[in-house]
GROMACS .gro file of C-alpha atoms in nm:
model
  423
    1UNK     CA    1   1.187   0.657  -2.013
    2UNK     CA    2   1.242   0.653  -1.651
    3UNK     CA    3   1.309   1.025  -1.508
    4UNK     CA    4   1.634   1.066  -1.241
    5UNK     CA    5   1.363   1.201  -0.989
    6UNK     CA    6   1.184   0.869  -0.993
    7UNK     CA    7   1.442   0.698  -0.848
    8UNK     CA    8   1.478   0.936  -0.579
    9UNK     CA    9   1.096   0.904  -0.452
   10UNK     CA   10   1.190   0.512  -0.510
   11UNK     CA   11   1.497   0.570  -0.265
   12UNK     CA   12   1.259   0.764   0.024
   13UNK     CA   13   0.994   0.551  -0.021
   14UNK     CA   14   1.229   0.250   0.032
   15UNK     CA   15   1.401   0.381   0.341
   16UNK     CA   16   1.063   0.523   0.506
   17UNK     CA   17   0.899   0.219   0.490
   18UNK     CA   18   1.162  -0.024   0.616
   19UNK     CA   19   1.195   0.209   0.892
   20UNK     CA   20   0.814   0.163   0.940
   21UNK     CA   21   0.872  -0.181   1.003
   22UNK     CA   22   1.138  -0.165   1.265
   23UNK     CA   23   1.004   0.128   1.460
   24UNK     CA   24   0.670  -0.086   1.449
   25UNK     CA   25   0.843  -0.381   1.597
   26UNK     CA   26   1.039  -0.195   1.866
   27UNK     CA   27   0.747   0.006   1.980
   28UNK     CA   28   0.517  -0.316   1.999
   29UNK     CA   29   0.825  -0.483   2.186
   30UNK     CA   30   0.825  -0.187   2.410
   31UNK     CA   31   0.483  -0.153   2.534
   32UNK     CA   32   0.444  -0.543   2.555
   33UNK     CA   33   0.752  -0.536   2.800
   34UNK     CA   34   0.625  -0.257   3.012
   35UNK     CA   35   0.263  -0.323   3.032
   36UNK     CA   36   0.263  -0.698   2.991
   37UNK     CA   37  -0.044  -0.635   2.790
   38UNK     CA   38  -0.145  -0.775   2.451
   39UNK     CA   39  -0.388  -0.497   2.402
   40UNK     CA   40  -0.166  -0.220   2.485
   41UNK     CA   41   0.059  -0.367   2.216
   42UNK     CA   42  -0.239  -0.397   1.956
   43UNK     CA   43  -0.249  -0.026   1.986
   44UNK     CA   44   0.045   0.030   1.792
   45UNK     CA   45  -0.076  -0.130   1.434
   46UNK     CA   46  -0.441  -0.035   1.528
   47UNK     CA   47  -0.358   0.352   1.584
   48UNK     CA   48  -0.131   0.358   1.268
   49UNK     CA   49  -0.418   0.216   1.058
   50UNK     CA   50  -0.651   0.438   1.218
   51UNK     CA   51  -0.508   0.761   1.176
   52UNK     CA   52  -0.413   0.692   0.811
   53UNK     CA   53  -0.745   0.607   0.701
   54UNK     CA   54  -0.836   0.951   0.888
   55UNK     CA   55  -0.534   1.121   0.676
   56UNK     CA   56  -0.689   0.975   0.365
   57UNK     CA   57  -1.012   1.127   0.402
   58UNK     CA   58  -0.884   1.473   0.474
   59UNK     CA   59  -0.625   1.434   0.234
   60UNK     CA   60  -0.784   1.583  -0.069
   61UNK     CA   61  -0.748   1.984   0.085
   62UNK     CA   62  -0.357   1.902   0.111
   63UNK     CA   63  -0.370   1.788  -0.207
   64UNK     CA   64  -0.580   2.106  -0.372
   65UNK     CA   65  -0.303   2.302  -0.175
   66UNK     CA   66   0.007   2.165  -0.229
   67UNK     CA   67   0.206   2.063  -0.474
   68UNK     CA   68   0.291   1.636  -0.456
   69UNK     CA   69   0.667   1.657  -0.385
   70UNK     CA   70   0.626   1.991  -0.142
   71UNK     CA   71   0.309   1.739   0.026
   72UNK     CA   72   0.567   1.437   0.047
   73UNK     CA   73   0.845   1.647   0.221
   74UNK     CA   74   0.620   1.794   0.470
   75UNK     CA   75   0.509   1.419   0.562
   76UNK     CA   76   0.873   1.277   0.545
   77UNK     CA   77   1.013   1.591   0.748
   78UNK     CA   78   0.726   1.628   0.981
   79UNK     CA   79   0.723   1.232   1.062
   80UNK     CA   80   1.099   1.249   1.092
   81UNK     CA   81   1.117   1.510   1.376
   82UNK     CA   82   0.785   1.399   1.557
   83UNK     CA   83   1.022   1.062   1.549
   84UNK     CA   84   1.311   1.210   1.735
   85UNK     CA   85   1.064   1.380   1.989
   86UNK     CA   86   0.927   1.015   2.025
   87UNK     CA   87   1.289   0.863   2.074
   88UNK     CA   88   1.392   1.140   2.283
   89UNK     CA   89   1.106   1.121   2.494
   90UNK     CA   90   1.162   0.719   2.547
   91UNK     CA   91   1.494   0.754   2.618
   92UNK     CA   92   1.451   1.021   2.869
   93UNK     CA   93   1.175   0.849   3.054
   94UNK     CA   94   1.240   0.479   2.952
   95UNK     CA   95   1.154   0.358   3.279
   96UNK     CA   96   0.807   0.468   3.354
   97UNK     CA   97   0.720   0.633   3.015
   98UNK     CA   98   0.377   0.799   2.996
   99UNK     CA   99   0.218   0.532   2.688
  100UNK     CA  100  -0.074   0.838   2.629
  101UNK     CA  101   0.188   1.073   2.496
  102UNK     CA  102   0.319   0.784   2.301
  103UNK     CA  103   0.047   0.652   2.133
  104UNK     CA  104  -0.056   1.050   2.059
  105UNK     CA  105   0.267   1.125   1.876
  106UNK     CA  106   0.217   0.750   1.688
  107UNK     CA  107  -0.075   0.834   1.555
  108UNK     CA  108   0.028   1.223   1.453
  109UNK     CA  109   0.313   1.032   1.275
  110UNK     CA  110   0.059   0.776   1.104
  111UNK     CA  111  -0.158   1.016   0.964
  112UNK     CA  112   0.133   1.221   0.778
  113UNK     CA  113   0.202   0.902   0.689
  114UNK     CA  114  -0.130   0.860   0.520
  115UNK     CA  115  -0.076   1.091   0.234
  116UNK     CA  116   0.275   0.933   0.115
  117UNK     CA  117   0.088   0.626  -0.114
  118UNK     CA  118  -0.192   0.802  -0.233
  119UNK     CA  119   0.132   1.111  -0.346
  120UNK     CA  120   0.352   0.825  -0.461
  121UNK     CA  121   0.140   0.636  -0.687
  122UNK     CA  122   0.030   1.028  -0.859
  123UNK     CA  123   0.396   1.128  -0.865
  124UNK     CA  124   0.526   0.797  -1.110
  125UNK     CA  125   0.338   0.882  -1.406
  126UNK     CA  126   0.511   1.291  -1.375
  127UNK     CA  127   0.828   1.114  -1.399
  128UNK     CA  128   0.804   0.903  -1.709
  129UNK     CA  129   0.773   0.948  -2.005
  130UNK     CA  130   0.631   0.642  -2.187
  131UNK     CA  131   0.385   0.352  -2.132
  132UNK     CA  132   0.646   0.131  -2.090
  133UNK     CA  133   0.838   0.309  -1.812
  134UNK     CA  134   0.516   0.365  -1.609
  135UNK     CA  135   0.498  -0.050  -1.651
  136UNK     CA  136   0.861  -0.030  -1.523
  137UNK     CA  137   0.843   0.216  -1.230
  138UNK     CA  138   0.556   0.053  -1.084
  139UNK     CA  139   0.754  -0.299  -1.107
  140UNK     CA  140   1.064  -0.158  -0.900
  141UNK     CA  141   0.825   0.021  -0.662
  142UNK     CA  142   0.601  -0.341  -0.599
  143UNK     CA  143   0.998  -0.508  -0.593
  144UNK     CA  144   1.116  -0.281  -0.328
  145UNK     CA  145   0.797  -0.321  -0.101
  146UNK     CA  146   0.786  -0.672  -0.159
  147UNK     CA  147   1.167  -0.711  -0.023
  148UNK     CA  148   1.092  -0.426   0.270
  149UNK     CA  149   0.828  -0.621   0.393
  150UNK     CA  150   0.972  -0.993   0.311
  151UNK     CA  151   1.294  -0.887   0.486
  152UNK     CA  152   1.193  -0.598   0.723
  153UNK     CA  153   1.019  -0.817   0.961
  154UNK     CA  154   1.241  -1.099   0.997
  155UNK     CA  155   1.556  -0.899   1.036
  156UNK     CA  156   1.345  -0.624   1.257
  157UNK     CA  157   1.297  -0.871   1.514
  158UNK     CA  158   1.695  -0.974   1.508
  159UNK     CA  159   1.774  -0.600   1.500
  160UNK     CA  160   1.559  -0.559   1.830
  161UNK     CA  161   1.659  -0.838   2.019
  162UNK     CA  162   2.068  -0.727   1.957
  163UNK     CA  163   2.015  -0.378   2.001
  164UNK     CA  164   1.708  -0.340   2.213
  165UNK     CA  165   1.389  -0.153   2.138
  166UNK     CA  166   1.553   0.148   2.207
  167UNK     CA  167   1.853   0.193   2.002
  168UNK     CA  168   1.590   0.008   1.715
  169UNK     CA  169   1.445   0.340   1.751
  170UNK     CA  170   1.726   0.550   1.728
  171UNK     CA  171   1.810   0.378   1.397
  172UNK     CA  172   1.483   0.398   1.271
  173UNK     CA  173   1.507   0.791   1.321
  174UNK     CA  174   1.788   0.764   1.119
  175UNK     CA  175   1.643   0.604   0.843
  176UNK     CA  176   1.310   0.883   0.877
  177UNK     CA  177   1.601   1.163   0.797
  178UNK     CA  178   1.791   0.970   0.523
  179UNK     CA  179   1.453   0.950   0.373
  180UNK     CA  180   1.378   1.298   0.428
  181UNK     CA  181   1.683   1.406   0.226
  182UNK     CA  182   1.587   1.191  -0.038
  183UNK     CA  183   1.248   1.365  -0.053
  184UNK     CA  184   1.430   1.668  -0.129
  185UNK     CA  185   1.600   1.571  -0.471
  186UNK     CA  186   1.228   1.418  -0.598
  187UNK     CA  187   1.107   1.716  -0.845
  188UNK     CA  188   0.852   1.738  -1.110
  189UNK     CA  189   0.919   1.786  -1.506
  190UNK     CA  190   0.906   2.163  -1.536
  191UNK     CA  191   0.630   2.105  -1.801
  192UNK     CA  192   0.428   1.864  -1.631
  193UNK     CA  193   0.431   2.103  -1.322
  194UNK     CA  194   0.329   2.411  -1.501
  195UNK     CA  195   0.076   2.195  -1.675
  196UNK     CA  196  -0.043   2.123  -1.305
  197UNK     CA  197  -0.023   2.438  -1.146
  198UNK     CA  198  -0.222   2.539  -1.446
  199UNK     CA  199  -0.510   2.319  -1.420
  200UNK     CA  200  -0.541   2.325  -1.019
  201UNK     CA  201  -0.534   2.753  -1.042
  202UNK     CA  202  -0.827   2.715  -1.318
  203UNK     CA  203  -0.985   2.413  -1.094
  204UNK     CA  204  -0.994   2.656  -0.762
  205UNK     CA  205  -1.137   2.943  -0.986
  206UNK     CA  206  -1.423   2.740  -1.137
  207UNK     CA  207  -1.548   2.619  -0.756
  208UNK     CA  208  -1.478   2.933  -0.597
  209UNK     CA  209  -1.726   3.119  -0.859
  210UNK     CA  210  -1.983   2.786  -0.858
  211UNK     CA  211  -2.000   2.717  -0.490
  212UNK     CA  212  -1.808   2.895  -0.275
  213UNK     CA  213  -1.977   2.773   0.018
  214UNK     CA  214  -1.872   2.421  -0.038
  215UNK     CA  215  -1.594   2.472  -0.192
  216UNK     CA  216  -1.390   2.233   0.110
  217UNK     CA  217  -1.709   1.969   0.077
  218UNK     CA  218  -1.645   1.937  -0.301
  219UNK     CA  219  -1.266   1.913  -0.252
  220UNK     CA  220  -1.285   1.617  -0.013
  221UNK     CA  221  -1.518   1.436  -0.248
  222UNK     CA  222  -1.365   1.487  -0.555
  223UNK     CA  223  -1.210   1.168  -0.570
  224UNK     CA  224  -1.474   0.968  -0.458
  225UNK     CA  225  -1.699   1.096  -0.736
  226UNK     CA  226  -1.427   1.065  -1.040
  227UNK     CA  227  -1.424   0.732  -0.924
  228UNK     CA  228  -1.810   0.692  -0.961
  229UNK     CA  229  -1.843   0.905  -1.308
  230UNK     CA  230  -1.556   0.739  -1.436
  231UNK     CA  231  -1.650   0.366  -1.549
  232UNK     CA  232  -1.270   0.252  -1.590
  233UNK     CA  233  -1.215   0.391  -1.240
  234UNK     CA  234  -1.533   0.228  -1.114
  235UNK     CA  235  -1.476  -0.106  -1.236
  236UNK     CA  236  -1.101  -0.108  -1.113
  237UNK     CA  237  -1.187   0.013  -0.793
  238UNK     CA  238  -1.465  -0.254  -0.746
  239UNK     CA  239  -1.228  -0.508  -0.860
  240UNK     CA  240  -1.012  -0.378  -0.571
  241UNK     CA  241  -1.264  -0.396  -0.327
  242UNK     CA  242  -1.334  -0.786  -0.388
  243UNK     CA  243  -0.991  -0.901  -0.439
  244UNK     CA  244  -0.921  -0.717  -0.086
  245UNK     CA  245  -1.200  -0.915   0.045
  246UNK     CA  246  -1.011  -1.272  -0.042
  247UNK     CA  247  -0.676  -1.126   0.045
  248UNK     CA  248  -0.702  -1.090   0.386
  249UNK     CA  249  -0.690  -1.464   0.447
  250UNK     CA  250  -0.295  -1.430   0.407
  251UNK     CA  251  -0.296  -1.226   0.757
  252UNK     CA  252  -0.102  -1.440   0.987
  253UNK     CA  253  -0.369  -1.577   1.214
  254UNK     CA  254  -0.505  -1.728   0.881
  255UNK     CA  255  -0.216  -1.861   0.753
  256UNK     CA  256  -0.107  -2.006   1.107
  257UNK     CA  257  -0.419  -2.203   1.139
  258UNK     CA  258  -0.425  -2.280   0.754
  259UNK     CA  259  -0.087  -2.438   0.861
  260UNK     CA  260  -0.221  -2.634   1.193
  261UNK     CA  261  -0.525  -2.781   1.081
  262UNK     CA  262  -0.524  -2.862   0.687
  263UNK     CA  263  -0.161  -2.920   0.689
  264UNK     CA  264  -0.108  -3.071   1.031
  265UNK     CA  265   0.229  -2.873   1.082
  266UNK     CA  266   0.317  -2.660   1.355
  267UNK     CA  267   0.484  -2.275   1.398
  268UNK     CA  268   0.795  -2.359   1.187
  269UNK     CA  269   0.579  -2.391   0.880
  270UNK     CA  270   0.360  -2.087   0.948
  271UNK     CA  271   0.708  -1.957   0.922
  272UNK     CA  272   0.832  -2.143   0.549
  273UNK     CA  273   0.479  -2.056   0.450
  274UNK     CA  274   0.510  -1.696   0.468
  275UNK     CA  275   0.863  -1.690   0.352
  276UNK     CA  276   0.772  -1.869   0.034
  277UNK     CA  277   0.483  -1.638  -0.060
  278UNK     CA  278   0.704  -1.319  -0.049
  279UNK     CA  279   0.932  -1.527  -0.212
  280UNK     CA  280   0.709  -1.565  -0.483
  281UNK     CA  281   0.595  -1.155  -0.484
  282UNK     CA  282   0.922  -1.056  -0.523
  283UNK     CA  283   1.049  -1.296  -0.794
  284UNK     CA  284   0.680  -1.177  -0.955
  285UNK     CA  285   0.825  -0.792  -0.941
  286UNK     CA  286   1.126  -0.900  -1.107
  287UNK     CA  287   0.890  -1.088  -1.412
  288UNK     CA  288   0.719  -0.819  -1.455
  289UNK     CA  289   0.998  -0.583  -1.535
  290UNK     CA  290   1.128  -0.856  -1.755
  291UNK     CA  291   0.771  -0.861  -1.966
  292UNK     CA  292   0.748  -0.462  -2.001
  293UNK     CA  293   0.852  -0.475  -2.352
  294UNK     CA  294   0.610  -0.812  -2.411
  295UNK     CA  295   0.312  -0.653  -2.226
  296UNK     CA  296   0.322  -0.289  -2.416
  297UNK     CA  297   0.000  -0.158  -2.363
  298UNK     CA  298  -0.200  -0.488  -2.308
  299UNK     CA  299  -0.237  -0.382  -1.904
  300UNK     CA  300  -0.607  -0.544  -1.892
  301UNK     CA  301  -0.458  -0.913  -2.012
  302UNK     CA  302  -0.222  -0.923  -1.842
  303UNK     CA  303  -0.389  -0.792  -1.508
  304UNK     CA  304  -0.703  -1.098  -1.567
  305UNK     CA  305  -0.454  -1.335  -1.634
  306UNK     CA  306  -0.265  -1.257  -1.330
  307UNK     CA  307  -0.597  -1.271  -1.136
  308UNK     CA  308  -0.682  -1.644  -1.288
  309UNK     CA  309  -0.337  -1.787  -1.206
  310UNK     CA  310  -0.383  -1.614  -0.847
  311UNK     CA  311  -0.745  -1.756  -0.779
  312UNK     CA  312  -0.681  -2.088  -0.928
  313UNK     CA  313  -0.389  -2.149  -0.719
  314UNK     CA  314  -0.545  -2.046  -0.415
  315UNK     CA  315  -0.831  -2.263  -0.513
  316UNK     CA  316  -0.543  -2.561  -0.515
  317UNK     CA  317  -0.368  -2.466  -0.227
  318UNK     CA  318  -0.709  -2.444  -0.019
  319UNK     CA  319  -0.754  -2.825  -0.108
  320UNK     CA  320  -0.410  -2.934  -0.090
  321UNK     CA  321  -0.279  -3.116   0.235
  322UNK     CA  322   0.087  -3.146   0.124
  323UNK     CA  323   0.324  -2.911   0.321
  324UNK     CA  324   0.602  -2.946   0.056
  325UNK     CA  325   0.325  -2.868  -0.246
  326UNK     CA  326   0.177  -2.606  -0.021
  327UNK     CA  327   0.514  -2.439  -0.037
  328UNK     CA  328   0.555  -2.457  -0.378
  329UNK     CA  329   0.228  -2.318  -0.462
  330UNK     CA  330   0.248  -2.011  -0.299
  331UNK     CA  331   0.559  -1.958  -0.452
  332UNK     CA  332   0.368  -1.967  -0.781
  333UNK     CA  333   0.128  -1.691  -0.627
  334UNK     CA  334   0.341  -1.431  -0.611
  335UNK     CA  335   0.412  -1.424  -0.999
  336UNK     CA  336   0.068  -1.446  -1.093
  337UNK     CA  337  -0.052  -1.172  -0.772
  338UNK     CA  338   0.234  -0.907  -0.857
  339UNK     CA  339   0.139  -0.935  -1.283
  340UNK     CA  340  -0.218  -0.850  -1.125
  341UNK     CA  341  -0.127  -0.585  -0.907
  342UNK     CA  342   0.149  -0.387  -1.128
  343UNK     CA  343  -0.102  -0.384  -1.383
  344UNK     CA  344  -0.381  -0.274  -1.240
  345UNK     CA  345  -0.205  -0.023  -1.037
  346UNK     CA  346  -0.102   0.102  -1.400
  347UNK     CA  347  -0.437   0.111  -1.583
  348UNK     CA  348  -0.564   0.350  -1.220
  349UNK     CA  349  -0.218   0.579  -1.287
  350UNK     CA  350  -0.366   0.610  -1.688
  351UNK     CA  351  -0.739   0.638  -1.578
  352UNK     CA  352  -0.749   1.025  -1.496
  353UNK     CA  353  -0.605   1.320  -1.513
  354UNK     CA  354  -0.295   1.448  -1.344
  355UNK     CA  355  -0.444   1.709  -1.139
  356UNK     CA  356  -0.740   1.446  -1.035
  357UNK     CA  357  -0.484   1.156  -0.962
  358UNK     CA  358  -0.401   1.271  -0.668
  359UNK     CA  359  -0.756   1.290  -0.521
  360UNK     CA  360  -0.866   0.957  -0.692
  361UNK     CA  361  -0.585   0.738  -0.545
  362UNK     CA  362  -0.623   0.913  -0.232
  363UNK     CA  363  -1.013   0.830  -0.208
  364UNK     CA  364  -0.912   0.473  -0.321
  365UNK     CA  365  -0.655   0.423  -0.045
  366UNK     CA  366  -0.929   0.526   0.211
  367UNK     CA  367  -1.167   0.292   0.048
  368UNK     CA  368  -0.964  -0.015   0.077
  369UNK     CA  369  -0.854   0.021   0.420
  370UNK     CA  370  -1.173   0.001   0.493
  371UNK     CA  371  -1.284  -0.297   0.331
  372UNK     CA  372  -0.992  -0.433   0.440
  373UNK     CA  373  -1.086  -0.407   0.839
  374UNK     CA  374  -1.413  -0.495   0.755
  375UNK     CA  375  -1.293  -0.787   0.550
  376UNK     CA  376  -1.051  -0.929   0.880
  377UNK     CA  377  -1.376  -0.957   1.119
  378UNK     CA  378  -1.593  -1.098   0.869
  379UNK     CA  379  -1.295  -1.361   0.751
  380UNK     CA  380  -1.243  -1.435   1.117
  381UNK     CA  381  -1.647  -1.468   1.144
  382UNK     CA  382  -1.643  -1.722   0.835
  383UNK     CA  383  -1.335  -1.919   0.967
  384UNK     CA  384  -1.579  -1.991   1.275
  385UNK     CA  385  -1.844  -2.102   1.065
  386UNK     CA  386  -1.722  -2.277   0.731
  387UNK     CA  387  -1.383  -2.368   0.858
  388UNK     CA  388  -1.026  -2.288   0.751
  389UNK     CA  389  -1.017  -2.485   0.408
  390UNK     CA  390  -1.330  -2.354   0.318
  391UNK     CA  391  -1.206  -2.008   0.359
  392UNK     CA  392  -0.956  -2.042   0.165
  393UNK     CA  393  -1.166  -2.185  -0.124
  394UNK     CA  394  -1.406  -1.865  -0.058
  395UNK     CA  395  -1.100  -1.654  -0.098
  396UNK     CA  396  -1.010  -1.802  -0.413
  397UNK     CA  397  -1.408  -1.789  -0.559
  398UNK     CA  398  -1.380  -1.379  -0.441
  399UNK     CA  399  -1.059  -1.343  -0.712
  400UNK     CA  400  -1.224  -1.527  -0.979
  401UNK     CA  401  -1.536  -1.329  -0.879
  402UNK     CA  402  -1.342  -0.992  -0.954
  403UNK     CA  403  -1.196  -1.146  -1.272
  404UNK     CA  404  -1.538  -1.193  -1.380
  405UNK     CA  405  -1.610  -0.852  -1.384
  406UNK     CA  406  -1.307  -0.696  -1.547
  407UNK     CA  407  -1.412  -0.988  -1.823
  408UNK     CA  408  -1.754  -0.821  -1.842
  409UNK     CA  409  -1.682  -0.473  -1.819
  410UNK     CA  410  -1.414  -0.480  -2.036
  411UNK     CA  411  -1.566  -0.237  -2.241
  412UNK     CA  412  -1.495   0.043  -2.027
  413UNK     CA  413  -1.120   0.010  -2.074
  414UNK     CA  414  -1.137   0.025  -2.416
  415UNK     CA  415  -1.184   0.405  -2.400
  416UNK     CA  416  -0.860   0.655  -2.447
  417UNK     CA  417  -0.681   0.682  -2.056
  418UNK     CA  418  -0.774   1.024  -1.931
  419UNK     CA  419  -0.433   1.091  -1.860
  420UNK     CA  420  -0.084   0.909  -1.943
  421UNK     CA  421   0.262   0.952  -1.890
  422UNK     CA  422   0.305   1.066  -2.311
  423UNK     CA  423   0.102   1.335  -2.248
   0.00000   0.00000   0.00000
């Protein structure tokens, strides 16, 4: 069901991204200690998001030109040793350290770093071989990001403050190579990557003899217009778009002043809060892999009624003024938000075709990032003028909102999936 190679990319993907975390927490740590400014320190999360919504755009020619787990070891090795340079560099000249050539090599590293989820997410249906196991893999994937991120920052800031920013950094370069030699044991099906090496020789024929001239042009929009021929792809990626728009209330600055005014409770439960939804979005990953057998092929259910019991919730909690019940019903999120997610995530994987995956989720990752900046300033705009409750309840109306629509578009996922894992 589940191919050895899958757990593999699972493995990298785990170790990259907790070392994400801590090198993002020493390097913030860093700057603000040697600048003493919270801008300068900004620049770290700003610059990563930055450059990988750049690396998304421009991802499509890596994509035409490389195969997925040749693309992922060139970002894993290349992110490793600009990582090293980075350490090296810090260590070197840790007194007075030039923060241009730093924030340079950050954002070099971010955007190889920008084609790992996009190559991810195409490389789990190559490696299995049913419905159910695509179900599956995307469950453990959502587990182990869930735990990296639940974990990662809590223990990244205990990891800093015993070992300093940086030795944190010397680890993390660690964990960049460990993941790098991970990378090297993922490898596609032979069949699946003659199938692919197939379609993208035929693919590169057929626009070199139509348009030459644009060849590149039509490469980087590929994606972007499966998505708009393709009404499955259209509808999910619209239901992406709002759902992205309510979730950016759980952004700390939200949740902090969620916590101070409806719930009259200081740091400490900003703190509980936060703990209890990841809680919950773990514990969901782990449901989900227990339904795989009870969902089969009913993704679309399950996905709307993961979005109801999401939005209904945060409908509650936005009303609620209980810290204790506040608690418990974000706890009852994650569930609800992770059956929503896994599934959807699935019905994208089985809504083109292998060679066009790639390019799709790509042009989807770039998408989202997008609406997800955009979504911060205009939640921070509303929180001004409705108030923090209110947001919340707004939040909540945006989920229903995108249930709506996979309620009245359902017809478009009643089609055969472009391309599955059986094929």
């Amino acid at each position: 069901m589940i191919q050895k190679p899958f757990y593999y990319l699972w493995s990298t993907q785990t170790t990259s991204n907790a070392a994400d975390v801590i090198y993002t927490m020493a390097l913030t740590v860093l700057v603000l200690d040697q600048t003493n400014s919270l801008i300068s320190a900004v620049l770290v999360p700003l610059l990563r998001s930055g450059a990988q919504m750049l690396s998304g755009l421009l991802a499509p020619l890596m994509l035409s030109k490389y195969r997925l787990p040749r693309l992922l070891l060139l970002s894993q090795v290349g992110q490793f040793l600009l990582f090293v340079l980075l350490s090296l560099y810090l260590w070197k000249y840790s007194a007075a350290p030039v923060f241009g050539i730093v924030f340079v090599l950050i954002f070099v590293m971010s955007f190889l770093d920008g084609w790992t989820t996009p190559v991810r997410n195409a490389l789990v249906p190559r490696l299995v071989t049913q419905e159910q196991g695509l179900l599956k893999a995307n469950s453990l994937l959502s587990v182990s990001d869930q735990i990296v991120q639940f974990a990662g920052w809590g223990l990244s800031g205990l990891i800093v403050s015993q070992l300093g920013a940086g030795n944190t950094l010397l680890l993390a370069a660690v964990m960049y190579g460990v993941a790098a030699i991970f990378t090297l044991a993922v490898r596609e099906p032979e069949d699946a990557a003659a199938g692919v090496a197939a379609s993208m020789q035929a693919a590169a024929h057929e626009a070199a003899a139509a348009a030459p001239a644009s060849s590149k042009w039509h490469t980087l929009t590929e994606g972007w217009k499966l998505i708009w021929r393709t009404p499955r792809l259209r509808v999910l990626t619209f239901m992406d778009m709002i759902d992205m728009l309510g979730g950016s209330v759980w952004v700390g600055a939200f949740t902090l002043a969620f916590v101070q005014v409806a719930l009259g409770q200081g740091e400490e439960w900003w703190g509980f809060i936060n703990a209890s939804y990841f809680a919950g979005t773990v514990s969901g990953g782990f449901l989900v892999l227990a339904l795989v057998r009870k969902i089969g092929g009913r993704f679309l259910p399950a996905m709307l009624t993961g979005m109801a019991g999401y939005g209904l919730l945060t409908a509650v909690y936005a009303v609620n003024s209980k810290p204790s019940v506040a608690l418990v019903l974000v706890l009852l999120m994650g569930p609800f938000a992770e059956l929503a997610v896994v599934n959807r995530r699935t019905l994208i994987q089985q809504s083109a075709d292998r060679n066009q995956l790639p390019k799709v989720l790509s042009a989807q990752s770039t998408l989202l990032a997008l609406v997800f900046c955009i979504s911060l300033l205009g939640m921070a705009w509303l929180a001004e003028l409705l108030g923090i409750v209110n947001l919340y309840l707004f939040a909540a109306v945006l989920t229903l909102l995108a249930l709506v629509v996979g309620v009245l578009y359902r017809k478009a996922f009643a089609s055969q999936p472009l391309g599955s894992p059986a094929e």
